[in-house]
Short mmCIF file of C-alpha atoms and ligand atoms in Angstrom, two decimals:
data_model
loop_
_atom_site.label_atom_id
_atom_site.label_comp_id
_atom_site.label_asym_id
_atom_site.label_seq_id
_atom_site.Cartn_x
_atom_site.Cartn_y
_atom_site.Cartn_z
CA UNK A 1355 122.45 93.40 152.98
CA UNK A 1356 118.35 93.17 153.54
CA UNK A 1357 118.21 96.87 152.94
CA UNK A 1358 117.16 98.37 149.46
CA UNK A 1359 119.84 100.83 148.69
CA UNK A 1360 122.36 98.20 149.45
CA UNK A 1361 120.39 96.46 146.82
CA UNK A 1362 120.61 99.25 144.45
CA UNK A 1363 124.36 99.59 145.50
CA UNK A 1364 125.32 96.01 144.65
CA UNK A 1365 123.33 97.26 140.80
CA UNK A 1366 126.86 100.28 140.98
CA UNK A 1367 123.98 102.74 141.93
CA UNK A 1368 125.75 105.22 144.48
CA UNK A 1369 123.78 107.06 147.37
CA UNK A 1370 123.12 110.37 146.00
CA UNK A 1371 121.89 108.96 142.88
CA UNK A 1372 119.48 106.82 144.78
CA UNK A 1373 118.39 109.26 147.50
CA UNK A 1374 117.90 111.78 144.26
CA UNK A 1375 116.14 109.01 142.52
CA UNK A 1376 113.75 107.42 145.46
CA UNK A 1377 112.47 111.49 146.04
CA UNK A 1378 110.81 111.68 142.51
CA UNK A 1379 109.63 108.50 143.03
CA UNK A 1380 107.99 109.16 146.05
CA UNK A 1381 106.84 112.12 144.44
CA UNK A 1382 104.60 110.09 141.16
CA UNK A 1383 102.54 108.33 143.83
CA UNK A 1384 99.39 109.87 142.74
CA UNK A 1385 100.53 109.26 139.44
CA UNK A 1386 101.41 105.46 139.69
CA UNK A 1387 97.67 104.62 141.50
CA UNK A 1388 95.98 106.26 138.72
CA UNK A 1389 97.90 104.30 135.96
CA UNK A 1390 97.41 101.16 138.82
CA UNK A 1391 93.82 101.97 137.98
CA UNK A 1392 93.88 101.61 134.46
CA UNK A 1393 95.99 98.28 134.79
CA UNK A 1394 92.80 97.15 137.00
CA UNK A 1395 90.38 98.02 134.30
CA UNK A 1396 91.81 96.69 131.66
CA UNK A 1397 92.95 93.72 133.12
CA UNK A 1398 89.21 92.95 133.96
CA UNK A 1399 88.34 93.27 130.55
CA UNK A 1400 91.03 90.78 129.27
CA UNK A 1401 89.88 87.80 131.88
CA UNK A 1402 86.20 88.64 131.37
CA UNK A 1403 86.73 88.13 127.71
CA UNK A 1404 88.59 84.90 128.19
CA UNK A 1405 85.93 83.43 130.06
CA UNK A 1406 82.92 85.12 128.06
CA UNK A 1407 84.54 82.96 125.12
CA UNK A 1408 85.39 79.80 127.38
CA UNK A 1409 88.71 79.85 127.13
CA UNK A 1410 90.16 76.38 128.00
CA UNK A 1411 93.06 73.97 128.34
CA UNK A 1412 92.42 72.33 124.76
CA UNK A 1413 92.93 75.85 123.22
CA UNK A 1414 96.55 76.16 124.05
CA UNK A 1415 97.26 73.08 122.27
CA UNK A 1416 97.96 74.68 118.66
CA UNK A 1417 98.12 72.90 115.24
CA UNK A 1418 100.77 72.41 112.73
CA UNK A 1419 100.60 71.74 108.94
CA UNK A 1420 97.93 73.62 107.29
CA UNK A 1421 96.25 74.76 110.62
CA UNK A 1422 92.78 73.64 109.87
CA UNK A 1423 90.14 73.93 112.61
CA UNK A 1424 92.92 75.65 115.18
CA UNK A 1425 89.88 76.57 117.64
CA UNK A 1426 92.53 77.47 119.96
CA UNK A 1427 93.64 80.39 117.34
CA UNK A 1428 89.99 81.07 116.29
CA UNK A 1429 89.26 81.49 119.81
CA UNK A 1430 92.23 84.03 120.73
CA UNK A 1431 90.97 86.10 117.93
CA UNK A 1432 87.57 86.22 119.64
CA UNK A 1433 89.20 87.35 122.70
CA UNK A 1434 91.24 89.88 121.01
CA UNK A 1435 88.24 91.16 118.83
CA UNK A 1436 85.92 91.43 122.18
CA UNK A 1437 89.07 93.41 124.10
CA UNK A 1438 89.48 96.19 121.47
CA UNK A 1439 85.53 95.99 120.88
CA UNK A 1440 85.36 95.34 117.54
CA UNK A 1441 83.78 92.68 114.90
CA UNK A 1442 86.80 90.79 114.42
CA UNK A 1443 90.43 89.80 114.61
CA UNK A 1444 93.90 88.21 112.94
CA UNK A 1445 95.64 87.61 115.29
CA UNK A 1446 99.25 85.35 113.68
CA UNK A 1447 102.55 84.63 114.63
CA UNK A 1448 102.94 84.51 110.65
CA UNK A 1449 102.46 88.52 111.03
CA UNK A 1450 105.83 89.21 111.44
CA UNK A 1451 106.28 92.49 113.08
CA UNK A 1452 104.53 95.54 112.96
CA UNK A 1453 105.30 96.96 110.22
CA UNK A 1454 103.99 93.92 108.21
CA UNK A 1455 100.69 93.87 110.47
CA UNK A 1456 99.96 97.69 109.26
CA UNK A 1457 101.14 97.41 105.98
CA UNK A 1458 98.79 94.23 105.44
CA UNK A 1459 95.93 96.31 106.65
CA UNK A 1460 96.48 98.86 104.52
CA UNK A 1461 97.54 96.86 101.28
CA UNK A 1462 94.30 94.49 101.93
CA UNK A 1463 92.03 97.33 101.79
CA UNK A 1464 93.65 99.47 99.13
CA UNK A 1465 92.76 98.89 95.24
CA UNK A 1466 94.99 100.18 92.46
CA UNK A 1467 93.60 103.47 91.88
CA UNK A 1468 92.93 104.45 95.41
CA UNK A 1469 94.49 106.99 97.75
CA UNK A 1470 95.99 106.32 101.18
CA UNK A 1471 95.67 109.53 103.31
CA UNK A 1472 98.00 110.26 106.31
CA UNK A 1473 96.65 112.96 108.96
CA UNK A 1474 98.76 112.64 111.52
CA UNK A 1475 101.75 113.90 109.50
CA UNK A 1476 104.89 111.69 108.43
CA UNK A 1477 104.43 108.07 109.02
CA UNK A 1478 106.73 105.63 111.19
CA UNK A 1479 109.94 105.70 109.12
CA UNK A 1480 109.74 102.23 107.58
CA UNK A 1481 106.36 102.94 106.48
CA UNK A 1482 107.98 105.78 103.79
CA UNK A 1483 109.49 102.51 101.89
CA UNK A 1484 105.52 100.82 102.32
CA UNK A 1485 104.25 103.72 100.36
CA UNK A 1486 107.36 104.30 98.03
CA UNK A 1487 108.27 107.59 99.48
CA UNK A 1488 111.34 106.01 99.19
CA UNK A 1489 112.34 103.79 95.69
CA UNK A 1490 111.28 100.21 97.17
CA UNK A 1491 109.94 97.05 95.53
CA UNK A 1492 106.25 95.77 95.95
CA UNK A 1493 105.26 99.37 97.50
CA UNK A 1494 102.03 100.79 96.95
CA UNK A 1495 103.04 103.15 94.57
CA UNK A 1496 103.89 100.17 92.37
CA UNK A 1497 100.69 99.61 92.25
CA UNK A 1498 99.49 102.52 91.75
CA UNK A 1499 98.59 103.29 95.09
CA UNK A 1500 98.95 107.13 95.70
CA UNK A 1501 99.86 108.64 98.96
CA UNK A 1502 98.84 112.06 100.43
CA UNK A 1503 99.30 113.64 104.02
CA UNK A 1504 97.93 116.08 106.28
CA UNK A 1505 100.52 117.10 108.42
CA UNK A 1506 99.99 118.06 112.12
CA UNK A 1507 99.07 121.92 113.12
CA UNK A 1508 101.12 123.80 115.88
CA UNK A 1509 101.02 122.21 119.11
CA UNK A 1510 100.38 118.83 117.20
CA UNK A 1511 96.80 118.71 116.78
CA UNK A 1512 95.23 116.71 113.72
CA UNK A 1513 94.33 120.17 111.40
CA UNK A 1514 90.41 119.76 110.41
CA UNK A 1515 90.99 121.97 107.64
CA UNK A 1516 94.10 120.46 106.12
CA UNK A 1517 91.89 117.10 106.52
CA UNK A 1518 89.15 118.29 104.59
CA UNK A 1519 91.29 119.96 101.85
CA UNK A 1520 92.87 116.44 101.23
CA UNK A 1521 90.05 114.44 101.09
CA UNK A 1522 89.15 113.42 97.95
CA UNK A 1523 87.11 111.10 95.46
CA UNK A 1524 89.93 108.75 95.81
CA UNK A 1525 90.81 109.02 99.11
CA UNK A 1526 89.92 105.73 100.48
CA UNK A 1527 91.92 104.71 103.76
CA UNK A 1528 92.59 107.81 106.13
CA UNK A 1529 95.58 106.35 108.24
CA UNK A 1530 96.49 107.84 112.20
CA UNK A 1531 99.45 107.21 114.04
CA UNK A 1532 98.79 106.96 117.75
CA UNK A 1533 101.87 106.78 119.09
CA UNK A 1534 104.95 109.41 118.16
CA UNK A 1535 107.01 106.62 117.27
CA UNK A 1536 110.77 107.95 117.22
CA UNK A 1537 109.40 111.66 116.81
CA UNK A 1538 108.85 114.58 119.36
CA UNK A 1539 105.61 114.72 118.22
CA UNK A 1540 102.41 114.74 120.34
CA UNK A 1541 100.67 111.13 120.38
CA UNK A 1542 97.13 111.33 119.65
CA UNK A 1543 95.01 110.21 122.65
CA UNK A 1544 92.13 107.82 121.27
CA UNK A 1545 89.62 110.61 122.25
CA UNK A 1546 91.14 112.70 119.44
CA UNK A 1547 91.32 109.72 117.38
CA UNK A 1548 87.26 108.92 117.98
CA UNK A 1549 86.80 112.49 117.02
CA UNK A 1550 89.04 112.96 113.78
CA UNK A 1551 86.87 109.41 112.76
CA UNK A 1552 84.06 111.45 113.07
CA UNK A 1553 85.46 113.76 111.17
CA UNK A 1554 86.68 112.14 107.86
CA UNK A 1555 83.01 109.86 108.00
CA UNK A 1556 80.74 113.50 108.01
CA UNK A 1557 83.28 114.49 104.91
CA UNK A 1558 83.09 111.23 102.84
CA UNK A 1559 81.38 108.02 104.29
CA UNK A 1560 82.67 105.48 102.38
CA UNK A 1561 86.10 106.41 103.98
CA UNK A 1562 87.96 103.30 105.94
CA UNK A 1563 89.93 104.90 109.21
CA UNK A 1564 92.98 102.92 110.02
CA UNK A 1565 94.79 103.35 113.37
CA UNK A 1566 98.32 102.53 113.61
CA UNK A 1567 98.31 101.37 117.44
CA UNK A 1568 101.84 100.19 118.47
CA UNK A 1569 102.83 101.50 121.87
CA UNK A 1570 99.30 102.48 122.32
CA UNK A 1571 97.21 99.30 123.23
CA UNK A 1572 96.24 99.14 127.34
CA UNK A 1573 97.58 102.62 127.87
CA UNK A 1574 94.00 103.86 127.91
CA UNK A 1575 90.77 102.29 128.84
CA UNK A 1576 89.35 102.60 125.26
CA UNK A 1577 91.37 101.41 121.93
CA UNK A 1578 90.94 103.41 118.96
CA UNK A 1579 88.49 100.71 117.38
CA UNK A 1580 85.98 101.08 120.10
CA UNK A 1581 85.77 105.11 119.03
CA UNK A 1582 85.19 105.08 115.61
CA UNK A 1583 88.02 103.57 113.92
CA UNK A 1584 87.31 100.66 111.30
CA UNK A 1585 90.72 98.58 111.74
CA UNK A 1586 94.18 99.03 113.71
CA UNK A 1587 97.01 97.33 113.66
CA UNK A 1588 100.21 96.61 116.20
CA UNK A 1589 102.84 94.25 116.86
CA UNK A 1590 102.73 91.34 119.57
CA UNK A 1591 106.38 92.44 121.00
CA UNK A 1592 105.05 95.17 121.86
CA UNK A 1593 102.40 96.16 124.40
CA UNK A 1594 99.65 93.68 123.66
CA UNK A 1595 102.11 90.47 123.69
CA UNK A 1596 102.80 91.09 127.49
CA UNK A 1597 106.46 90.15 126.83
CA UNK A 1598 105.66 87.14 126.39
CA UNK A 1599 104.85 86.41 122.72
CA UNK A 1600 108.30 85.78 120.90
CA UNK A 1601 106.34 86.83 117.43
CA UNK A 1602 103.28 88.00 115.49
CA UNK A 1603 100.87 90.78 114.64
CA UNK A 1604 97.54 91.62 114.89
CA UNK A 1605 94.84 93.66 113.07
CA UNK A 1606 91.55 94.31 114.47
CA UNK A 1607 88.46 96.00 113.58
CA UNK A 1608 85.45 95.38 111.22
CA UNK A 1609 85.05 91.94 109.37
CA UNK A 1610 85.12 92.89 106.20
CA UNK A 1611 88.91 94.80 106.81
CA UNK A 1612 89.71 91.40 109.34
CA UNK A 1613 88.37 89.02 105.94
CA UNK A 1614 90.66 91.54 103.41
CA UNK A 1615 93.41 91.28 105.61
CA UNK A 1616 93.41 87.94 106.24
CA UNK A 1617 93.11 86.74 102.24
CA UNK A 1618 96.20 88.51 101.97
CA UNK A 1619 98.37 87.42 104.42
CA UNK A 1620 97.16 82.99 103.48
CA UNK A 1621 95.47 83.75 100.37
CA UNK A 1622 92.09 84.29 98.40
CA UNK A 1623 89.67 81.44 99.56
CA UNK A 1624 91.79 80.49 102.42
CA UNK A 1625 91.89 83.65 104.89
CA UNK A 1626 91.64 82.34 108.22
CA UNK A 1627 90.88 79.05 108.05
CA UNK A 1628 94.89 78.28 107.32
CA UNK A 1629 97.75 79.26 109.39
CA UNK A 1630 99.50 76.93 112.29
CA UNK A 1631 99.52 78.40 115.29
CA UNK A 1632 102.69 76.12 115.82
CA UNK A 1633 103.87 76.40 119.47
CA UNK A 1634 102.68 80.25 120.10
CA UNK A 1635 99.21 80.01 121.26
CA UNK A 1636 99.91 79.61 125.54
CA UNK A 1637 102.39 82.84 125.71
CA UNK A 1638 100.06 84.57 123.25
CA UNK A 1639 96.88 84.10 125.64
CA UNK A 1640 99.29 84.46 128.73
CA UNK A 1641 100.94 87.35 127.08
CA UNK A 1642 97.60 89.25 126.08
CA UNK A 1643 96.81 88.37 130.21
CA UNK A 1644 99.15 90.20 131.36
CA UNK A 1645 99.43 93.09 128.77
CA UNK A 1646 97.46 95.14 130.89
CA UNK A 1647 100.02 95.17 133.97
CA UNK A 1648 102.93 95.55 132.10
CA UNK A 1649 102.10 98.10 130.22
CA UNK A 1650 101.44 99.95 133.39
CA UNK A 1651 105.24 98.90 134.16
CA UNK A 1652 106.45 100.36 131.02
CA UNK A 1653 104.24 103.40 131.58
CA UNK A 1654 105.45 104.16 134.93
CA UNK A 1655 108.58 103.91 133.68
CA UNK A 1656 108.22 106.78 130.86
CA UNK A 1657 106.88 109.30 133.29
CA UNK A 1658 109.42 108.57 136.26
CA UNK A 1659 111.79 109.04 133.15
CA UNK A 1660 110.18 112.38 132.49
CA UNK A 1661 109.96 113.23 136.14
CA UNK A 1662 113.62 112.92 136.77
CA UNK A 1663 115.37 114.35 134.08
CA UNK A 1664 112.66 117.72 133.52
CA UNK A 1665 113.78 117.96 137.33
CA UNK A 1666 117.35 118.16 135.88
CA UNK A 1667 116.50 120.56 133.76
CA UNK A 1668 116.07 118.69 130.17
CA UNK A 1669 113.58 118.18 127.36
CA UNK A 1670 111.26 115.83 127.63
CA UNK A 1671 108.04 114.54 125.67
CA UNK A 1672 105.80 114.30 126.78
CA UNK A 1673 106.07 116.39 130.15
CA UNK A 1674 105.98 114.47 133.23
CA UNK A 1675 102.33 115.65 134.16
CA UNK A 1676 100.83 115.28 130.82
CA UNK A 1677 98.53 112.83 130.25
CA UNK A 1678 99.83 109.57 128.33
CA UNK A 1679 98.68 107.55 125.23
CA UNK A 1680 101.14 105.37 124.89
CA UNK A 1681 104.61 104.01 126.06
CA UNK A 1682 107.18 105.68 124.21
CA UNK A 1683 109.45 108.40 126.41
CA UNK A 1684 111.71 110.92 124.33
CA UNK A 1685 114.41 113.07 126.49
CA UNK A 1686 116.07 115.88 124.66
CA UNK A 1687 119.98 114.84 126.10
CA UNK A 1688 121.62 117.86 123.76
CA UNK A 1689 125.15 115.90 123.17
CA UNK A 1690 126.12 112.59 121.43
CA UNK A 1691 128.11 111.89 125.00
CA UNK A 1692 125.20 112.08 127.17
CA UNK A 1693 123.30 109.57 124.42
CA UNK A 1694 125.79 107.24 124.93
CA UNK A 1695 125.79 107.73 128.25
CA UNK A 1696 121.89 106.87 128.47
CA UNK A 1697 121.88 104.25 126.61
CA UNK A 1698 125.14 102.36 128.30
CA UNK A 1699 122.89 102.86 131.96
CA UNK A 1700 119.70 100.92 129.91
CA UNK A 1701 122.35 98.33 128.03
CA UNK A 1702 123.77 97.64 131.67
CA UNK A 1703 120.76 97.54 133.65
CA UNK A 1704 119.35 95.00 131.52
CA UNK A 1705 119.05 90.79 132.80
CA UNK A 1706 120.47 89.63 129.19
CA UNK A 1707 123.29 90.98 127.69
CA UNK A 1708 124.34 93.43 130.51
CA UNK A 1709 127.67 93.58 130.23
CA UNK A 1710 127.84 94.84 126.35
CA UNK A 1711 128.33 98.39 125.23
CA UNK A 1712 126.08 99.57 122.93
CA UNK A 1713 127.71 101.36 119.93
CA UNK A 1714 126.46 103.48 116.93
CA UNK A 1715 126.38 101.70 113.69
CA UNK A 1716 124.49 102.62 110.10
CA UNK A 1717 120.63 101.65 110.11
CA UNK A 1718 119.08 100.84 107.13
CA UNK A 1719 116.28 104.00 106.38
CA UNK A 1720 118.04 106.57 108.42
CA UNK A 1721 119.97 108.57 107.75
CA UNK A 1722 122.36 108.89 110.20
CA UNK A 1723 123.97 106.69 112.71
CA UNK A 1724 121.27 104.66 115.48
CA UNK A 1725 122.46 103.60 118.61
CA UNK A 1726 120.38 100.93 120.24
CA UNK A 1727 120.30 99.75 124.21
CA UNK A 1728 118.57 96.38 124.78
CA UNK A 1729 118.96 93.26 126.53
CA UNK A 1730 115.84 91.65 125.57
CA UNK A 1731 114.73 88.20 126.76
CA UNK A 1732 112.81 88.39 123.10
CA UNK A 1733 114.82 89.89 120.42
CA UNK A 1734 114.23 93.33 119.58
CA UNK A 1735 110.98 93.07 121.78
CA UNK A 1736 110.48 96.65 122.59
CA UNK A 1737 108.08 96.40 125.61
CA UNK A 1738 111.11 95.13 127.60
CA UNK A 1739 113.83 97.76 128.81
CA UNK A 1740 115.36 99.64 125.78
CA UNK A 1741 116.26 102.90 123.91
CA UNK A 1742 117.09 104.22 121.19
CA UNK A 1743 118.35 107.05 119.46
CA UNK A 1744 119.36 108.52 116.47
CA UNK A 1745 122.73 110.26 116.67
CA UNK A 1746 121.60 113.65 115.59
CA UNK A 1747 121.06 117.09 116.76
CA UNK A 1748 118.75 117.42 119.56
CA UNK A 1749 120.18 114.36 120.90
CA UNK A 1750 116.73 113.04 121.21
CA UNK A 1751 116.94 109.67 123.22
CA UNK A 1752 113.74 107.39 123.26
CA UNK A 1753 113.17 105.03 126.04
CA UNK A 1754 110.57 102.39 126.16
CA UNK A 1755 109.22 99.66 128.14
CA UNK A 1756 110.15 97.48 131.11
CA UNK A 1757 108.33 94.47 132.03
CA UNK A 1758 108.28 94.90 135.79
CA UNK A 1759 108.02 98.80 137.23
CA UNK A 1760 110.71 97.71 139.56
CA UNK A 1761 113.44 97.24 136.30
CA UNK A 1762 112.56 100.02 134.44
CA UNK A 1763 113.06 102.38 137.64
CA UNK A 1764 116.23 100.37 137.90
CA UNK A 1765 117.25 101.30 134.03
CA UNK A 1766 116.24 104.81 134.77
CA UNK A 1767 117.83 105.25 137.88
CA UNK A 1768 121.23 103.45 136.38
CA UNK A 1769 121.26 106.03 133.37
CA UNK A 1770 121.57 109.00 136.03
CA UNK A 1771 124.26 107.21 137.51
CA UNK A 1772 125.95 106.77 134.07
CA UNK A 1773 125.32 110.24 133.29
CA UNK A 1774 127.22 111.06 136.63
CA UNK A 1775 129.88 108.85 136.35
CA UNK A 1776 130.55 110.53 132.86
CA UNK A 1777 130.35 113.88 134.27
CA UNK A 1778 127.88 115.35 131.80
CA UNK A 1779 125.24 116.12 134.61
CA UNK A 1780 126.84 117.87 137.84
CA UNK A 1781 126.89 116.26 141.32
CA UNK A 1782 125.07 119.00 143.00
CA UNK A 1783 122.41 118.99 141.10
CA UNK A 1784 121.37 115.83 142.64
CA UNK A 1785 121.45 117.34 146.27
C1 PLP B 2612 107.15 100.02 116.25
C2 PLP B 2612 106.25 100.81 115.41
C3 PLP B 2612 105.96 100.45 114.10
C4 PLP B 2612 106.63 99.31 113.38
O1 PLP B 2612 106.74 98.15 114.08
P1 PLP B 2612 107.95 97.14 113.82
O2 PLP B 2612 107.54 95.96 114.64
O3 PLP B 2612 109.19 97.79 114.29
O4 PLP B 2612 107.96 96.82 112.37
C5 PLP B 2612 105.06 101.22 113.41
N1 PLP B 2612 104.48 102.29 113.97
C6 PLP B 2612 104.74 102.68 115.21
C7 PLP B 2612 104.08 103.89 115.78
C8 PLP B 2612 105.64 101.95 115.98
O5 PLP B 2612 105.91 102.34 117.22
#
């Protein structure tokens, strides 16, 4: 049993589906080594900015109570400010997802009277009940908040025009979603980012730009606030938190956002200096260490995803050879059986939780029934192995993460063989 397909055997992976499997594989080597290459880069500029600010022992030790002088905390924020190239950081496992991180950054910066403007078209669904789009309590439009949006234009390109059209004397954050979230959108690379920035500043200066970065941090070698954005937000269980961090948010950009932000989330005349870092500091610097790598796990992941089932003749976004901004992987499986079908081969390639079924149930803010495929180590931490999809015409699945390449070819490789098993894709096609 030393040899590798025995290996994959013992996983209920069956020859063809392996030999099928292992030739697109072999195929994304040029692929892999440039992502590699990233990985490299960016994980030199993590450990360079852990020792530029001394990291040490003493800083792992975290504070309870109050949190007063954490340096530990104060320190990580350095690191995380320096990283994403930018004046400053909150960086708190009292941020509790993200969600909360970019609706503090938002809400911090916003004053009754102002106008949030969206130009990368509909926001991340729970962001419509952040903005009242949908009847919620505390939302910006209880506060008189308004909300406007400049949807995409064909081929999913921020439109200049529609930009400049809703721009006004109001308009005070302009708000981009990197990643497509649970859409078949086109994620915005931070090139395109940099240059809408420019953009909205040359139309009305006093403008803040605020990224929305989940699923995008470490994908590239630039982060949006190191092209022009003022803050950005994202969530620790996703890519920057390694895996590791079992909590927390961050927002990042200039200090006067960072200073907002934080007299929010503590309060008025206590912004940073309060907050415990309680027990999270060591898996939230070891976690932000390895970010770099496993992203590049995830990442190789999504586009063997892509390879293998274009080659079968589905959907995907984006396309297997197109160049990547984030994590997130949607395949267009055209019936609720194949879904299920998907998502049982992530569910049972998982380490935790294998032997479950996933099944559809009602989601709060959709409006249909989700089904959800995850065996996390950290709950609902979606830079480990998982999918999910909405069970609605296309059939759009969305697959994410994997904190070693190795499992997410696994969970890829194990959703073909589901999708055999279940008869939905024909035998032959594998030959
Ligand atoms: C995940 C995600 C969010 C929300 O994060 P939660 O941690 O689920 O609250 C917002 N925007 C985008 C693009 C995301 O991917």
């Amino acid at each position: 049993m030393s040899k590798l397909n025995d290996m994959y055997q013992k996983l209920g992976i069956e020859k063809d589906v392996y030999e099928f499997s292992k030739k697109i594989l072999d195929s994304l080597k040029d692929r892999f080594e440039a992502i590699d290459e990233t990985a490299e880069y960016n994980q030199l500029k993590v450990l360079c900015a852990m020792q530029e600010n001394r990291v040490s022992e003493a800083d792992l030790k975290g504070s309870t109570g109050y949190g007063y002088d954490d340096l530990g905390r104060d320190r990580l924020e350095r690191v995380y400010a320096d990283v994403f190239g930018c004046e400053d950081a909150l960086v708190r496992p009292q941020i509790t997802c993200g969600t909360h991180a970019i609706t503090l950054a938002l809400f911090s910066n916003l004053r009754p009277g102002d106008e949030l403007l969206y130009i990368s078209g509909k926001p991340y669904d729970t962001l419509e009940s952040v903005i009242g789009l949908r009847d919620s309590k505390g939302s910006f439009a209880e506060y008189g908040i308004t909300y406007a949006q400049a949807d995409l234009r064909d081929g999913g390109y921020i439109d200049e025009e529609k930009v400049r059209q809703k721009i006004n004397e109001r308009t005070r954050i302009v708000a981009i979603q990197r990643s497509k979230g649970y859409d078949t959108r086109r994620s915005l690379s931070v090139e395109e980012i940099g240059k809408a920035a420019q953009l909205v500043k040359s139309i009305k200066k006093d403008v803040l730009v605020f990224v929305d970065n989940c699923y995008g941090e470490f994908v590239e070698r630039i982060e949006p606030s190191e092209a022009g954005a003022d803050m950005m937000a994202g969530s620790l269980i996703k890519n920057p938190g390694g895996g590791l961090s079992a909590v927390g948010g961050y927002i990042a950009g200039k200090r006067e956002c960072v200073e907002n932000a934080a007299a929010r989330l503590t309060s008025p005349g206590l912004g940073k200096e309060v907050g415990a870092s309680l027990g999270m500091l060591p898996s939230f610097y070891q976690g932000f260490f390895m970010a770099p790598t496993v992203t590049a796990s995830a990442l190789k992941g999504a586009v063997f995803a892509a390879a293998l089932y274009e080659r079968l003749g589905f959907e995907v976004y984006p396309r297997a050879d197109e160049k990547r901004t984030d994590i997130i992987q949607a395949v267009t499986l055209r019936s609720k059986e194949a879904l299920l079908s998907f998502c049982k081969g992530i569910q049972s390639a998982s380490a935790i939780d294998s032997f479950v079924s996933p099944t559809p149930s009602d989601m709060p803010g959709y409006d249909c029934e989700v089904v959800m495929a995850a065996g996390d180590f950290i709950s609902g931490s979606s830079i480990e192995l998982s999918a999910d999809a909405p069970l609605k015409s296309p059939y759009n699945v969305y697959f994410q993460g994997g904190l070693t390449q190795f499992h997410a070819f696994a969970g890829i490789i194990k959703t073909l063989q589901c999708l055999a098993d279940d008869k939905i894709i024909d035998r032959s096609a594998l030959k």
